[in-house]
Tab-separated table of N, CA and C in Angstrom:
chain	number	residue	atom	x	y	z
A	1124	MET	N	-4.026	92.943	-141.794
A	1124	MET	CA	-5.090	93.016	-140.867
A	1124	MET	C	-4.581	93.476	-139.461
A	1125	ASN	N	-5.166	94.544	-139.019
A	1125	ASN	CA	-4.772	94.995	-137.690
A	1125	ASN	C	-5.585	94.391	-136.594
A	1126	VAL	N	-4.941	93.876	-135.673
A	1126	VAL	CA	-5.465	93.275	-134.569
A	1126	VAL	C	-4.991	93.995	-133.223
A	1127	ARG	N	-5.931	94.288	-132.301
A	1127	ARG	CA	-5.443	95.008	-131.174
A	1127	ARG	C	-4.553	94.001	-130.551
A	1128	PRO	N	-3.275	94.484	-129.987
A	1128	PRO	CA	-2.194	93.759	-129.390
A	1128	PRO	C	-2.734	93.018	-128.252
A	1129	ASP	N	-3.805	93.509	-127.472
A	1129	ASP	CA	-4.275	92.907	-126.266
A	1129	ASP	C	-5.370	92.051	-126.419
A	1130	THR	N	-5.809	91.780	-127.606
A	1130	THR	CA	-6.939	90.902	-127.972
A	1130	THR	C	-6.317	89.413	-128.337
A	1131	ASP	N	-6.676	88.517	-127.612
A	1131	ASP	CA	-6.235	87.244	-127.777
A	1131	ASP	C	-7.220	86.362	-128.665
A	1132	ALA	N	-6.872	85.246	-129.081
A	1132	ALA	CA	-7.468	84.442	-130.066
A	1132	ALA	C	-8.870	83.945	-129.451
A	1133	ARG	N	-8.872	83.781	-128.114
A	1133	ARG	CA	-10.103	83.235	-127.380
A	1133	ARG	C	-11.230	84.420	-127.466
A	1134	THR	N	-10.771	85.654	-127.284
A	1134	THR	CA	-11.670	86.729	-127.353
A	1134	THR	C	-12.221	86.966	-128.705
A	1135	ILE	N	-11.317	86.716	-129.770
A	1135	ILE	CA	-11.754	87.000	-131.068
A	1135	ILE	C	-12.827	85.930	-131.381
A	1136	SER	N	-12.619	84.645	-130.925
A	1136	SER	CA	-13.434	83.554	-131.242
A	1136	SER	C	-14.848	83.889	-130.555
A	1137	ALA	N	-14.785	84.327	-129.273
A	1137	ALA	CA	-16.057	84.689	-128.618
A	1137	ALA	C	-16.897	85.719	-129.301
A	1138	ALA	N	-16.211	86.764	-129.889
A	1138	ALA	CA	-16.797	87.776	-130.609
A	1138	ALA	C	-17.388	87.255	-131.936
A	1139	ALA	N	-16.712	86.392	-132.590
A	1139	ALA	CA	-17.299	85.721	-133.745
A	1139	ALA	C	-18.541	84.995	-133.446
A	1140	GLU	N	-18.604	84.324	-132.286
A	1140	GLU	CA	-19.907	83.670	-131.911
A	1140	GLU	C	-20.989	84.601	-131.706
A	1141	ILE	N	-20.690	85.696	-130.988
A	1141	ILE	CA	-21.703	86.698	-130.742
A	1141	ILE	C	-22.217	87.305	-132.150
A	1142	LEU	N	-21.436	87.529	-133.031
A	1142	LEU	CA	-21.701	88.117	-134.371
A	1142	LEU	C	-22.586	87.053	-135.081
A	1143	LYS	N	-22.242	85.791	-134.959
A	1143	LYS	CA	-22.999	84.685	-135.583
A	1143	LYS	C	-24.512	84.778	-135.087
A	1144	ALA	N	-24.530	84.881	-133.807
A	1144	ALA	CA	-25.974	84.962	-133.094
A	1144	ALA	C	-26.728	86.180	-133.654
A	1145	LEU	N	-25.958	87.244	-133.780
A	1145	LEU	CA	-26.699	88.468	-134.319
A	1145	LEU	C	-27.041	88.432	-135.750
A	1146	ALA	N	-26.562	87.447	-136.461
A	1146	ALA	CA	-26.840	87.199	-137.884
A	1146	ALA	C	-28.353	86.693	-138.035
A	1147	SER	N	-28.958	86.489	-137.059
A	1147	SER	CA	-30.308	85.934	-137.135
A	1147	SER	C	-31.476	86.945	-136.959
A	1148	THR	N	-32.231	87.119	-137.903
A	1148	THR	CA	-33.368	88.089	-137.871
A	1148	THR	C	-34.233	87.868	-136.712
A	1149	SER	N	-34.458	86.613	-136.336
A	1149	SER	CA	-35.322	86.447	-135.129
A	1149	SER	C	-34.689	86.837	-133.918
A	1150	ARG	N	-33.470	86.624	-133.759
A	1150	ARG	CA	-32.612	87.041	-132.577
A	1150	ARG	C	-32.567	88.525	-132.461
A	1151	LEU	N	-32.303	89.201	-133.651
A	1151	LEU	CA	-32.331	90.633	-133.599
A	1151	LEU	C	-33.687	91.278	-133.115
A	1152	LEU	N	-34.788	90.666	-133.632
A	1152	LEU	CA	-36.110	91.110	-133.249
A	1152	LEU	C	-36.280	90.877	-131.733
A	1153	ILE	N	-35.853	89.809	-131.222
A	1153	ILE	CA	-35.941	89.606	-129.783
A	1153	ILE	C	-35.051	90.697	-128.960
A	1154	LEU	N	-33.905	90.816	-129.349
A	1154	LEU	CA	-33.061	91.809	-128.623
A	1154	LEU	C	-33.515	93.093	-128.931
A	1155	ASP	N	-34.081	93.530	-129.923
A	1155	ASP	CA	-34.672	94.938	-130.159
A	1155	ASP	C	-35.807	95.057	-129.267
A	1156	ARG	N	-36.693	94.064	-129.053
A	1156	ARG	CA	-37.818	94.311	-128.231
A	1156	ARG	C	-37.253	94.372	-126.745
A	1157	LEU	N	-36.294	93.587	-126.455
A	1157	LEU	CA	-35.692	93.673	-125.025
A	1157	LEU	C	-35.105	95.042	-124.766
A	1158	ARG	N	-34.600	95.708	-125.813
A	1158	ARG	CA	-34.207	97.116	-125.566
A	1158	ARG	C	-35.157	98.077	-124.986
A	1159	GLN	N	-36.436	97.697	-125.276
A	1159	GLN	CA	-37.487	98.627	-124.764
A	1159	GLN	C	-37.792	98.402	-123.300
A	1160	SER	N	-37.841	97.062	-122.896
A	1160	SER	CA	-38.008	96.738	-121.594
A	1160	SER	C	-37.947	95.143	-121.304
A	1161	PRO	N	-37.733	94.727	-120.159
A	1161	PRO	CA	-37.673	93.308	-119.947
A	1161	PRO	C	-39.117	92.718	-120.168
A	1162	CYS	N	-39.162	91.483	-120.539
A	1162	CYS	CA	-40.442	90.844	-120.782
A	1162	CYS	C	-40.377	89.253	-120.724
A	1163	SER	N	-41.463	88.560	-120.878
A	1163	SER	CA	-41.542	87.169	-120.713
A	1163	SER	C	-41.410	86.611	-122.141
A	1164	VAL	N	-41.318	85.257	-122.275
A	1164	VAL	CA	-41.245	84.498	-123.408
A	1164	VAL	C	-42.634	84.857	-124.335
A	1165	GLY	N	-43.786	84.778	-123.491
A	1165	GLY	CA	-45.028	85.047	-124.270
A	1165	GLY	C	-45.057	86.481	-124.871
A	1166	GLU	N	-44.628	87.414	-124.030
A	1166	GLU	CA	-44.540	88.762	-124.571
A	1166	GLU	C	-43.648	88.838	-125.801
A	1167	LEU	N	-42.586	88.273	-125.672
A	1167	LEU	CA	-41.598	88.329	-126.854
A	1167	LEU	C	-42.194	87.700	-128.052
A	1168	ALA	N	-42.885	86.538	-127.777
A	1168	ALA	CA	-43.475	85.776	-128.920
A	1168	ALA	C	-44.493	86.714	-129.608
A	1169	GLU	N	-45.373	87.313	-128.811
A	1169	GLU	CA	-46.351	88.287	-129.360
A	1169	GLU	C	-45.764	89.477	-130.060
A	1170	ALA	N	-44.707	90.024	-129.496
A	1170	ALA	CA	-44.101	91.230	-130.109
A	1170	ALA	C	-43.372	90.960	-131.393
A	1171	THR	N	-42.791	89.692	-131.467
A	1171	THR	CA	-42.036	89.348	-132.762
A	1171	THR	C	-42.829	88.504	-133.778
A	1172	GLY	N	-43.840	87.959	-133.384
A	1172	GLY	CA	-44.651	87.178	-134.202
A	1172	GLY	C	-44.072	85.728	-134.393
A	1173	LEU	N	-43.119	85.337	-133.501
A	1173	LEU	CA	-42.577	84.062	-133.584
A	1173	LEU	C	-43.336	83.051	-132.443
A	1174	GLU	N	-43.180	81.793	-132.677
A	1174	GLU	CA	-43.706	80.826	-131.801
A	1174	GLU	C	-42.977	80.851	-130.533
A	1175	GLN	N	-43.663	80.490	-129.362
A	1175	GLN	CA	-43.002	80.495	-128.070
A	1175	GLN	C	-41.759	79.556	-128.030
A	1176	ASN	N	-41.947	78.350	-128.622
A	1176	ASN	CA	-40.791	77.385	-128.681
A	1176	ASN	C	-39.657	78.075	-129.278
A	1177	ALA	N	-39.872	78.749	-130.473
A	1177	ALA	CA	-38.687	79.268	-131.243
A	1177	ALA	C	-38.140	80.411	-130.326
A	1178	VAL	N	-38.985	81.183	-129.707
A	1178	VAL	CA	-38.397	82.257	-128.797
A	1178	VAL	C	-37.577	81.596	-127.803
A	1179	SER	N	-37.995	80.669	-127.100
A	1179	SER	CA	-37.227	79.948	-126.080
A	1179	SER	C	-35.884	79.502	-126.579
A	1180	ASN	N	-35.854	78.871	-127.729
A	1180	ASN	CA	-34.673	78.317	-128.281
A	1180	ASN	C	-33.705	79.451	-128.614
A	1181	HIS	N	-34.132	80.708	-129.109
A	1181	HIS	CA	-33.299	81.668	-129.332
A	1181	HIS	C	-32.741	82.310	-128.069
A	1182	LEU	N	-33.681	82.382	-127.078
A	1182	LEU	CA	-33.238	82.904	-125.789
A	1182	LEU	C	-32.141	82.043	-125.116
A	1183	ARG	N	-32.182	80.832	-125.283
A	1183	ARG	CA	-31.147	79.935	-124.796
A	1183	ARG	C	-29.739	80.256	-125.353
A	1184	ILE	N	-29.828	80.471	-126.520
A	1184	ILE	CA	-28.541	80.808	-127.312
A	1184	ILE	C	-28.080	82.228	-126.876
A	1185	LEU	N	-28.996	83.155	-126.724
A	1185	LEU	CA	-28.669	84.623	-126.258
A	1185	LEU	C	-28.182	84.552	-124.830
A	1186	ARG	N	-28.734	83.663	-124.041
A	1186	ARG	CA	-28.231	83.638	-122.632
A	1186	ARG	C	-26.874	82.925	-122.544
A	1187	HIS	N	-26.726	81.907	-123.298
A	1187	HIS	CA	-25.318	81.238	-123.324
A	1187	HIS	C	-24.228	82.296	-123.822
A	1188	LEU	N	-24.557	83.142	-124.620
A	1188	LEU	CA	-23.522	84.149	-125.130
A	1188	LEU	C	-23.552	85.447	-124.298
A	1189	ALA	N	-24.283	85.442	-123.099
A	1189	ALA	CA	-24.345	86.582	-122.176
A	1189	ALA	C	-24.887	87.799	-122.899
A	1190	LEU	N	-25.921	87.616	-123.733
A	1190	LEU	CA	-26.490	88.788	-124.383
A	1190	LEU	C	-27.795	89.045	-123.681
A	1191	VAL	N	-28.381	88.059	-122.965
A	1191	VAL	CA	-29.610	88.335	-122.267
A	1191	VAL	C	-29.409	87.679	-120.873
A	1192	THR	N	-30.247	88.125	-119.908
A	1192	THR	CA	-30.203	87.397	-118.538
A	1192	THR	C	-31.666	87.239	-118.384
A	1193	SER	N	-31.970	86.336	-117.302
A	1193	SER	CA	-33.335	85.954	-116.853
A	1193	SER	C	-33.460	86.097	-115.457
A	1194	GLU	N	-34.653	86.351	-114.966
A	1194	GLU	CA	-34.980	86.391	-113.519
A	1194	GLU	C	-36.349	85.915	-113.392
A	1195	ARG	N	-36.500	85.042	-112.431
A	1195	ARG	CA	-37.867	84.552	-112.121
A	1195	ARG	C	-38.715	85.484	-111.318
A	1196	ASP	N	-40.038	85.546	-111.795
A	1196	ASP	CA	-40.959	86.571	-111.243
A	1196	ASP	C	-42.228	85.706	-111.102
A	1197	GLY	N	-42.324	85.001	-109.832
A	1197	GLY	CA	-43.491	84.111	-109.575
A	1197	GLY	C	-43.312	82.914	-110.543
A	1198	ARG	N	-44.394	82.688	-111.392
A	1198	ARG	CA	-44.391	81.625	-112.298
A	1198	ARG	C	-43.740	81.994	-113.584
A	1199	HIS	N	-43.381	83.244	-113.816
A	1199	HIS	CA	-42.896	83.642	-115.160
A	1199	HIS	C	-41.452	83.901	-115.101
A	1200	ILE	N	-40.689	83.722	-116.148
A	1200	ILE	CA	-39.282	84.185	-116.307
A	1200	ILE	C	-39.294	85.418	-117.066
A	1201	ILE	N	-38.568	86.400	-116.610
A	1201	ILE	CA	-38.525	87.652	-117.328
A	1201	ILE	C	-37.088	87.837	-117.852
A	1202	TYR	N	-36.992	88.162	-119.120
A	1202	TYR	CA	-35.710	88.221	-119.808
A	1202	TYR	C	-35.419	89.791	-120.058
A	1203	SER	N	-34.176	90.121	-119.957
A	1203	SER	CA	-33.650	91.486	-120.278
A	1203	SER	C	-32.330	91.377	-120.924
A	1204	LEU	N	-32.006	92.546	-121.479
A	1204	LEU	CA	-30.528	92.539	-122.083
A	1204	LEU	C	-29.594	92.346	-120.949
A	1205	HIS	N	-28.460	91.784	-121.255
A	1205	HIS	CA	-27.394	91.478	-120.259
A	1205	HIS	C	-26.904	92.778	-119.614
A	1206	ASP	N	-26.581	93.742	-120.335
A	1206	ASP	CA	-26.102	95.012	-119.839
A	1206	ASP	C	-26.174	96.084	-120.991
A	1207	ASP	N	-25.832	97.275	-120.729
A	1207	ASP	CA	-25.803	98.321	-121.627
A	1207	ASP	C	-24.999	98.167	-122.827
A	1208	HIS	N	-23.910	97.452	-122.816
A	1208	HIS	CA	-23.020	97.099	-123.911
A	1208	HIS	C	-23.841	96.405	-125.148
A	1209	VAL	N	-24.803	95.540	-124.653
A	1209	VAL	CA	-25.578	94.759	-125.681
A	1209	VAL	C	-26.564	95.800	-126.262
A	1210	SER	N	-27.150	96.701	-125.524
A	1210	SER	CA	-27.975	97.687	-126.109
A	1210	SER	C	-27.268	98.597	-127.076
A	1211	GLN	N	-26.120	99.017	-126.670
A	1211	GLN	CA	-25.331	99.917	-127.485
A	1211	GLN	C	-24.868	99.249	-128.867
A	1212	LEU	N	-24.447	97.936	-128.665
A	1212	LEU	CA	-23.984	97.179	-129.894
A	1212	LEU	C	-25.224	97.051	-130.822
A	1213	LEU	N	-26.393	96.639	-130.308
A	1213	LEU	CA	-27.497	96.553	-131.206
A	1213	LEU	C	-27.959	97.866	-131.748
A	1214	GLY	N	-27.923	98.942	-131.073
A	1214	GLY	CA	-28.259	100.239	-131.477
A	1214	GLY	C	-27.354	100.696	-132.581
A	1215	GLN	N	-25.988	100.391	-132.537
A	1215	GLN	CA	-25.050	100.817	-133.528
A	1215	GLN	C	-25.214	99.999	-134.827
A	1216	VAL	N	-25.520	98.701	-134.658
A	1216	VAL	CA	-25.664	97.751	-135.776
A	1216	VAL	C	-27.021	98.302	-136.622
A	1217	LEU	N	-28.149	98.548	-135.935
A	1217	LEU	CA	-29.368	98.963	-136.498
A	1217	LEU	C	-29.181	100.352	-137.108
A	1218	ASP	N	-28.466	101.250	-136.426
A	1218	ASP	CA	-28.181	102.499	-136.997
A	1218	ASP	C	-27.419	102.431	-138.273
A	1219	HIS	N	-26.410	101.621	-138.236
A	1219	HIS	CA	-25.581	101.448	-139.512
A	1219	HIS	C	-26.456	100.917	-140.633
A	1220	ALA	N	-27.276	99.989	-140.254
A	1220	ALA	CA	-27.978	99.301	-141.262
A	1220	ALA	C	-29.063	100.328	-141.870
A	1221	GLU	N	-29.617	101.108	-140.996
A	1221	GLU	CA	-30.690	102.101	-141.494
A	1221	GLU	C	-29.857	103.141	-142.317
A	1222	HIS	N	-28.689	103.585	-141.967
A	1222	HIS	CA	-27.935	104.558	-142.713
A	1222	HIS	C	-27.522	104.057	-144.099
A	1223	THR	N	-27.159	102.768	-144.151
A	1223	THR	CA	-26.586	102.251	-145.464
A	1223	THR	C	-27.806	101.744	-146.405
A	1224	HIS	N	-28.889	101.662	-145.972
A	1224	HIS	CA	-30.065	101.299	-146.796
A	1224	HIS	C	-31.104	102.265	-146.898
């Protein structure tokens, strides 16, 4: 197994946690919707067909892993992808899945 010489065990462990989070269909639906534009929990629930409580729980995990960020807009919290790396990662995974199936 080839491991980049500059990659430490902590980074590998963090990457594994991110990949575990991406193994959830619901989280992929949420992230895919956020690739389009930032939105609220209610908008995410409507777009994904998930209950708002479930969306909130998934967002908590995605925020903890720095895959999404949040910003208060009056009474609402608006969620967005953390940065372009997340969008690129998701795009690559979805492209690969589409290509292989």
